[in-house]
Coordinates of C-alpha atoms in Angstrom, one line a residue:
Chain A
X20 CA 68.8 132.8 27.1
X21 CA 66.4 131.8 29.3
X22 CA 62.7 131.7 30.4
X23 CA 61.7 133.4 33.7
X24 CA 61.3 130.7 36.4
X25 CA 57.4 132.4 36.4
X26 CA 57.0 130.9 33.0
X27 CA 58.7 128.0 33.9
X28 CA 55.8 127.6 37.3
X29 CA 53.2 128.3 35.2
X30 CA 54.4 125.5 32.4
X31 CA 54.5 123.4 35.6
X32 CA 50.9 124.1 37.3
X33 CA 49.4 123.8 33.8
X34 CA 50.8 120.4 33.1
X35 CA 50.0 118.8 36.8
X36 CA 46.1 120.4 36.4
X37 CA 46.4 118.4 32.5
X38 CA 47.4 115.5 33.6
X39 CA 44.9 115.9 36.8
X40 CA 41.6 115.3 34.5
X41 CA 39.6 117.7 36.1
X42 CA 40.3 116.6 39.4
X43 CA 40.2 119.8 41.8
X44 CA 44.2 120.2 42.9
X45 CA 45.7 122.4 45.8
X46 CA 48.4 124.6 45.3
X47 CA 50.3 122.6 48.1
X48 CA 49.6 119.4 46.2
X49 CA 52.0 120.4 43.2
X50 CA 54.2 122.2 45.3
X51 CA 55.1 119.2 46.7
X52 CA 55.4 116.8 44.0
X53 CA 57.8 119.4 41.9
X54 CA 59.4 120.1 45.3
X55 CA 59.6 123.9 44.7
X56 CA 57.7 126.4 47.2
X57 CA 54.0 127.2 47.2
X58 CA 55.1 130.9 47.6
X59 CA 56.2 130.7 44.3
X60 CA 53.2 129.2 42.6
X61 CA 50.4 131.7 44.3
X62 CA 51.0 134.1 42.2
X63 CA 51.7 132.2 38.9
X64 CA 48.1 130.4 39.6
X65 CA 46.5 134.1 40.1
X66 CA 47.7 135.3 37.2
X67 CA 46.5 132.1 35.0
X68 CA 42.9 132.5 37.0
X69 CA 42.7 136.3 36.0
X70 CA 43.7 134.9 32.2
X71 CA 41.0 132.3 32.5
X72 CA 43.4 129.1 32.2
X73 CA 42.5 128.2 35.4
X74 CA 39.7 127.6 37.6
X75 CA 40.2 128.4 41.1
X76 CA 37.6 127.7 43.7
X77 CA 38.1 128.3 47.7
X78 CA 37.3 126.7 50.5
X79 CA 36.8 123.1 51.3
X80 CA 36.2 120.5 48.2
X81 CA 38.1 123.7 46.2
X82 CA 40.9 123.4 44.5
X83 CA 42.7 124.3 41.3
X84 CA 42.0 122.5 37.4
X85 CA 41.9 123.5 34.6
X86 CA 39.7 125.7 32.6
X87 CA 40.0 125.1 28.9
X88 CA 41.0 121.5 27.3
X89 CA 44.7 121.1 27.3
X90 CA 44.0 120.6 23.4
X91 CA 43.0 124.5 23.0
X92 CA 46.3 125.9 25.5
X93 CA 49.1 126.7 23.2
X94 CA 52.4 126.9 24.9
X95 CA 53.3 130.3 22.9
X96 CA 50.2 132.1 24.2
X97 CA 50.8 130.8 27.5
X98 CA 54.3 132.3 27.5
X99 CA 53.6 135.6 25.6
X100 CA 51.0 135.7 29.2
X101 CA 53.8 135.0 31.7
X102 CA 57.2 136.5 30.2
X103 CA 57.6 140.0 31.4
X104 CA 58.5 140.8 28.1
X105 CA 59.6 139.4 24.7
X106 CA 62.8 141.9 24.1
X107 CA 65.8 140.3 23.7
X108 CA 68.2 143.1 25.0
X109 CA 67.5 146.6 26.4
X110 CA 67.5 148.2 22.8
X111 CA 65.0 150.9 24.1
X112 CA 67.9 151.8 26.5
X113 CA 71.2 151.4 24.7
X114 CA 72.7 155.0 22.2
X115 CA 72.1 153.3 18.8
X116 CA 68.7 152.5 18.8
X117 CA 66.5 153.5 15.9
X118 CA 69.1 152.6 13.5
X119 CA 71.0 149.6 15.0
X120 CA 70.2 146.7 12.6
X121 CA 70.0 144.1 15.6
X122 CA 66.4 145.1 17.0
X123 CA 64.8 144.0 14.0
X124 CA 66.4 140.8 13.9
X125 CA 65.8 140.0 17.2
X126 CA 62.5 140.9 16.7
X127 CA 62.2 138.5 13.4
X128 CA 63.9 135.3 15.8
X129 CA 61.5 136.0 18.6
X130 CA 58.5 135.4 16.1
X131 CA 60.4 132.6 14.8
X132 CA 60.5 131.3 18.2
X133 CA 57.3 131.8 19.0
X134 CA 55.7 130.1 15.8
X135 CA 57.2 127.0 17.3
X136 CA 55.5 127.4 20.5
X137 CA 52.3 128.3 19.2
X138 CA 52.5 125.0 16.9
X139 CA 52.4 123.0 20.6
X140 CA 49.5 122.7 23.0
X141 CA 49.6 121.4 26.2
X142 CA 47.8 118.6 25.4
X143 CA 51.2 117.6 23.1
X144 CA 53.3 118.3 25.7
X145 CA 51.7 115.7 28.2
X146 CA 51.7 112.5 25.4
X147 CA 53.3 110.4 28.3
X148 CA 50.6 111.0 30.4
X149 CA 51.1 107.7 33.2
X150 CA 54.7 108.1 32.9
X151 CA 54.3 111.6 33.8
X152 CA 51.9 110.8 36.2
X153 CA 54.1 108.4 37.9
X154 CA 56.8 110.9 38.1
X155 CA 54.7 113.6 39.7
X156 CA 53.3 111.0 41.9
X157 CA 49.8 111.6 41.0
X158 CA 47.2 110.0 43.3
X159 CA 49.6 109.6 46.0
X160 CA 49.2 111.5 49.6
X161 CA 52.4 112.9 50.2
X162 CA 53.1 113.8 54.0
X163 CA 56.9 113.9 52.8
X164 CA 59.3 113.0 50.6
X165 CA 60.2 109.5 51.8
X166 CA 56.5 108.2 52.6
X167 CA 54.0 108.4 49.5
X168 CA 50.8 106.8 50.6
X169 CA 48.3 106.1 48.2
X170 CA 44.7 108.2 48.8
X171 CA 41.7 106.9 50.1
X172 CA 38.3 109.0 50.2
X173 CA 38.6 109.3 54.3
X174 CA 41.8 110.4 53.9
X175 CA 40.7 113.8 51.9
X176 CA 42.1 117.0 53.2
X177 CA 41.0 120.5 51.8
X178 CA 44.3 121.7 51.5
X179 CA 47.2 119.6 51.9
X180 CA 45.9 116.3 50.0
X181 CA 46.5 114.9 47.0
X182 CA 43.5 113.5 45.7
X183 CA 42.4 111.3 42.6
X184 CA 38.9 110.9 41.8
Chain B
X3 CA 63.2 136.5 27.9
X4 CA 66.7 138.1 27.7
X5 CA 69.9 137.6 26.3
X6 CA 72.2 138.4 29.1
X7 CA 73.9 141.4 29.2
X8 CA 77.3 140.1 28.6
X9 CA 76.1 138.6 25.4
X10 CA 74.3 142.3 24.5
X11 CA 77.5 143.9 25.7
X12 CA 79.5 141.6 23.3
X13 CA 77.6 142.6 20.1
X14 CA 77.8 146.2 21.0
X15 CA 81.5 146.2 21.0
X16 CA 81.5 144.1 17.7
X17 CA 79.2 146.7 15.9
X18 CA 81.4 149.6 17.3
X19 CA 84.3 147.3 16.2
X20 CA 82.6 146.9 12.5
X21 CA 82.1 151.0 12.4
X22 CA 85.5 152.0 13.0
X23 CA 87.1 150.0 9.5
X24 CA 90.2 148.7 11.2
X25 CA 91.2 151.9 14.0
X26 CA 92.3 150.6 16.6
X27 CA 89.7 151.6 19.7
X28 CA 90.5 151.1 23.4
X29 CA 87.8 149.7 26.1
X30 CA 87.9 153.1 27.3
X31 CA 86.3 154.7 24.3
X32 CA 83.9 151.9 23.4
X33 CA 82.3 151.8 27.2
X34 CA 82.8 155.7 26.9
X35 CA 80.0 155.7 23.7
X36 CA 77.8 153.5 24.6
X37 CA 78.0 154.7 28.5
X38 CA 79.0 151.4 30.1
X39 CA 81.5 150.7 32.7
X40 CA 84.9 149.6 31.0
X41 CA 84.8 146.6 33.6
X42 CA 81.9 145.2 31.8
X43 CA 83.5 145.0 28.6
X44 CA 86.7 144.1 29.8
X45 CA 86.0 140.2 30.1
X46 CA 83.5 140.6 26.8
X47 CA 86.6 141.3 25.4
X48 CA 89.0 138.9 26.8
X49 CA 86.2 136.5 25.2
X50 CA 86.0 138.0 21.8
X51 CA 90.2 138.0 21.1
X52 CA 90.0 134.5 22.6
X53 CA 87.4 133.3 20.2
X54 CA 89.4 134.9 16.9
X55 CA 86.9 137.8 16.5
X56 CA 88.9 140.7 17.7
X57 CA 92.4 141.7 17.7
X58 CA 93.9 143.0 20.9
X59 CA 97.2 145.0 20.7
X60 CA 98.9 146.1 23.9
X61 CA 100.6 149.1 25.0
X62 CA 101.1 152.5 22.9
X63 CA 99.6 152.2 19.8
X64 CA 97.5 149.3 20.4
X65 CA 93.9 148.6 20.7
X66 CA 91.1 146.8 19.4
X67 CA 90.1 145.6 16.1
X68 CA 88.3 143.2 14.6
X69 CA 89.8 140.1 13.1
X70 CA 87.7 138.9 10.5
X71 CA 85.3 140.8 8.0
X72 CA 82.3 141.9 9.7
X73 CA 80.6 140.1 6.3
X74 CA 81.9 137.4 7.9
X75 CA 80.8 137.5 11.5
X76 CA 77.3 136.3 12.2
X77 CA 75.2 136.9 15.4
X78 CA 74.4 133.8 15.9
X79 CA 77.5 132.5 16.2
X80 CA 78.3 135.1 18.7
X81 CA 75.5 134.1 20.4
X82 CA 76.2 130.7 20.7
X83 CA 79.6 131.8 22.2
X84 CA 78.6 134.5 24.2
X85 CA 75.3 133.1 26.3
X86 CA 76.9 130.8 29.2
X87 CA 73.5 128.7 28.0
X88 CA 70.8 127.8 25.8
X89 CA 68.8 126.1 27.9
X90 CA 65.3 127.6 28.4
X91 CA 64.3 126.6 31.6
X92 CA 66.0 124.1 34.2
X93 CA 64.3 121.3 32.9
X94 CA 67.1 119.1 34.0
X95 CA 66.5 119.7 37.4
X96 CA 62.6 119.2 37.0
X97 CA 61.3 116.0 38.3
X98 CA 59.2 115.4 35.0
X99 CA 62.5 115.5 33.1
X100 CA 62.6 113.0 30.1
X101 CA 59.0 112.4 29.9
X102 CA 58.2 116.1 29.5
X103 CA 57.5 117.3 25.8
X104 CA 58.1 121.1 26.6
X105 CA 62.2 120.3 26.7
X106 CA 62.2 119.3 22.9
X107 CA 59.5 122.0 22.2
X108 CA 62.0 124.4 24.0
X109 CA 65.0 123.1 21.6
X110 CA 63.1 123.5 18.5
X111 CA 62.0 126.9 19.4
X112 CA 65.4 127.5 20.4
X113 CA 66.8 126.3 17.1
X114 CA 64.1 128.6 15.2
X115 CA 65.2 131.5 17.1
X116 CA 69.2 130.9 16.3
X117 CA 68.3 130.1 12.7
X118 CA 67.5 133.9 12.1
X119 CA 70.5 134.9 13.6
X120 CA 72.6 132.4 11.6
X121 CA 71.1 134.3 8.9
X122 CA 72.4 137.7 9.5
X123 CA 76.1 139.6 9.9
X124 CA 77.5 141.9 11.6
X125 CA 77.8 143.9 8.4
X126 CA 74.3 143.1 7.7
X127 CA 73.8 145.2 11.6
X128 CA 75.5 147.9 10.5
X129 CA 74.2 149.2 7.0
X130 CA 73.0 152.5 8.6
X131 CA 77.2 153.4 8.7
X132 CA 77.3 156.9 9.1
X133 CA 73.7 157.3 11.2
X134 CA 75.4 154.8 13.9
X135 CA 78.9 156.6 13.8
X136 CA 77.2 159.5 14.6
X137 CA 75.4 158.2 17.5
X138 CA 78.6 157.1 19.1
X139 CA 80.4 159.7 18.0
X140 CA 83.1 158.0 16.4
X141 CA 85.9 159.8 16.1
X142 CA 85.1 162.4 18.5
X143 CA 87.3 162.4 22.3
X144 CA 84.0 162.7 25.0
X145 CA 85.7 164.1 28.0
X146 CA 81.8 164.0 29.2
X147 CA 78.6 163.3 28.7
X148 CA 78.3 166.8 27.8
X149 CA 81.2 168.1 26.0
X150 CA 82.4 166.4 23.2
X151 CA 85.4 167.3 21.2
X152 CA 87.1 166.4 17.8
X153 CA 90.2 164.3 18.3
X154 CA 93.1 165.9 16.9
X155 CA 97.0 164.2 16.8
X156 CA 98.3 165.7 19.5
X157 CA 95.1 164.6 21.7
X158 CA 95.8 161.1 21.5
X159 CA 95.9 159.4 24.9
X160 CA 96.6 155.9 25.0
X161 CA 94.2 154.8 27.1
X162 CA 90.9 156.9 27.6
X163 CA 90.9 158.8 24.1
X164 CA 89.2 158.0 21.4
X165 CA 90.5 158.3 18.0
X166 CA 90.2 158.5 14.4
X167 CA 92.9 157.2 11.8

């Protein structure tokens, strides 16, 4: 049973833009510090633009953050937003539907799965928010994966920088 | 999120299992009703008679079967056996591992959602009996999609007949 790697991306992008404090992020920024391609997250970080999550402005001194407090983003509702959908199996599809007692239960354990992740915000989910940062390499320039240099303001770049405040 | 279809295919065979009350039934016949390929629930089955939950007789005569009481079967033990993980997302391979609180949100959830299986049976799957038989038209030999014909002694086949004690 698994999540879609979507979800998983957009789990991702909402944490780094958390633990970011408003600070305007690229896409290539956390890209790069979870090492996965930026491909992937364009269209994760449309999708939580169109939802209003984030707040996405162009050009130079854009960038990506956050639009709500990670306090008022619950996981479930950020999942129910990015999982193509919540069946379990392809009930609609298989001969015994209608009567089969298993679409109701699966039904019944997806709430119940649910509930849990509506219990949890993001703002839970990022507790250890230094370590975290530290992990992520927050702050840090990173021109590739061996040589993390640490930002200075002349060394802002509209796209490819990482930059703290 | 899905349950893989190897796990879906493995409940389907148990509930056709559950309806027949002890007839022996070949691959054949179960793909044959639910309009699978028999290759797909060839290793599902290899599974279930490894794991104690069907019977598999060889040769003339034999068949399928399950080996406990459907009361006794519960889905989310199959579950358990049948998805290769429960894992929700790869946060193993995540840099943020450990520090993250999503992974023991996910295992929570995950627990939730299992809990409600734990809760049900195979027998509890199955109370509409006779609706369900008729929708696989147990006991009826389906040369085709389109011509289905009441089995009779003398129409047994071993392999790609269905039958009815």
């Amino acid at each position: 049973m698994k999540l879609t790697k979507y979800t998983d991306y957009a789990l991702r992008v909402l944490i780094y833009l958390a633990l970011s404090n408003g600070r305007q992020c690229s896409i290539a920024e956390i890209a790069q510090s979870y090492g996965v391609s930026e491909n992937h997250l364009m269209k994760v970080v449309q999708q939580l633009a169109r939802e209003g999550l984030v707040d996405s402005t162009r050009g130079r001194g854009g960038g990506l953050r956050l639009q709500k407090n990670a306090e008022a983003i619950r996981i479930g509702a950020v999942v129910r937003l990015t999982e193509p959908d919540m069946d379990l199996a392809e009930c609609a599809s298989c001969i015994i539907t209608g009567l089969c007692g298993l679409t109701p239960v699966f039904g019944r354990a997806t709430q119940a799965f649910l509930q849990v992740l509506d219990e949890v915000t993001l703002a839970d989910v990022i507790r250890s928010g230094d370590g975290l940062r530290a992990m992520l390499r927050l702050g840090l320039v990173v021109k590739d994966n061996r040589t993390p240099k640490r930002v200075t303001a002349s060394s802002r770049r509209p796209v490819r920088a990482a930059r703290r405040g």
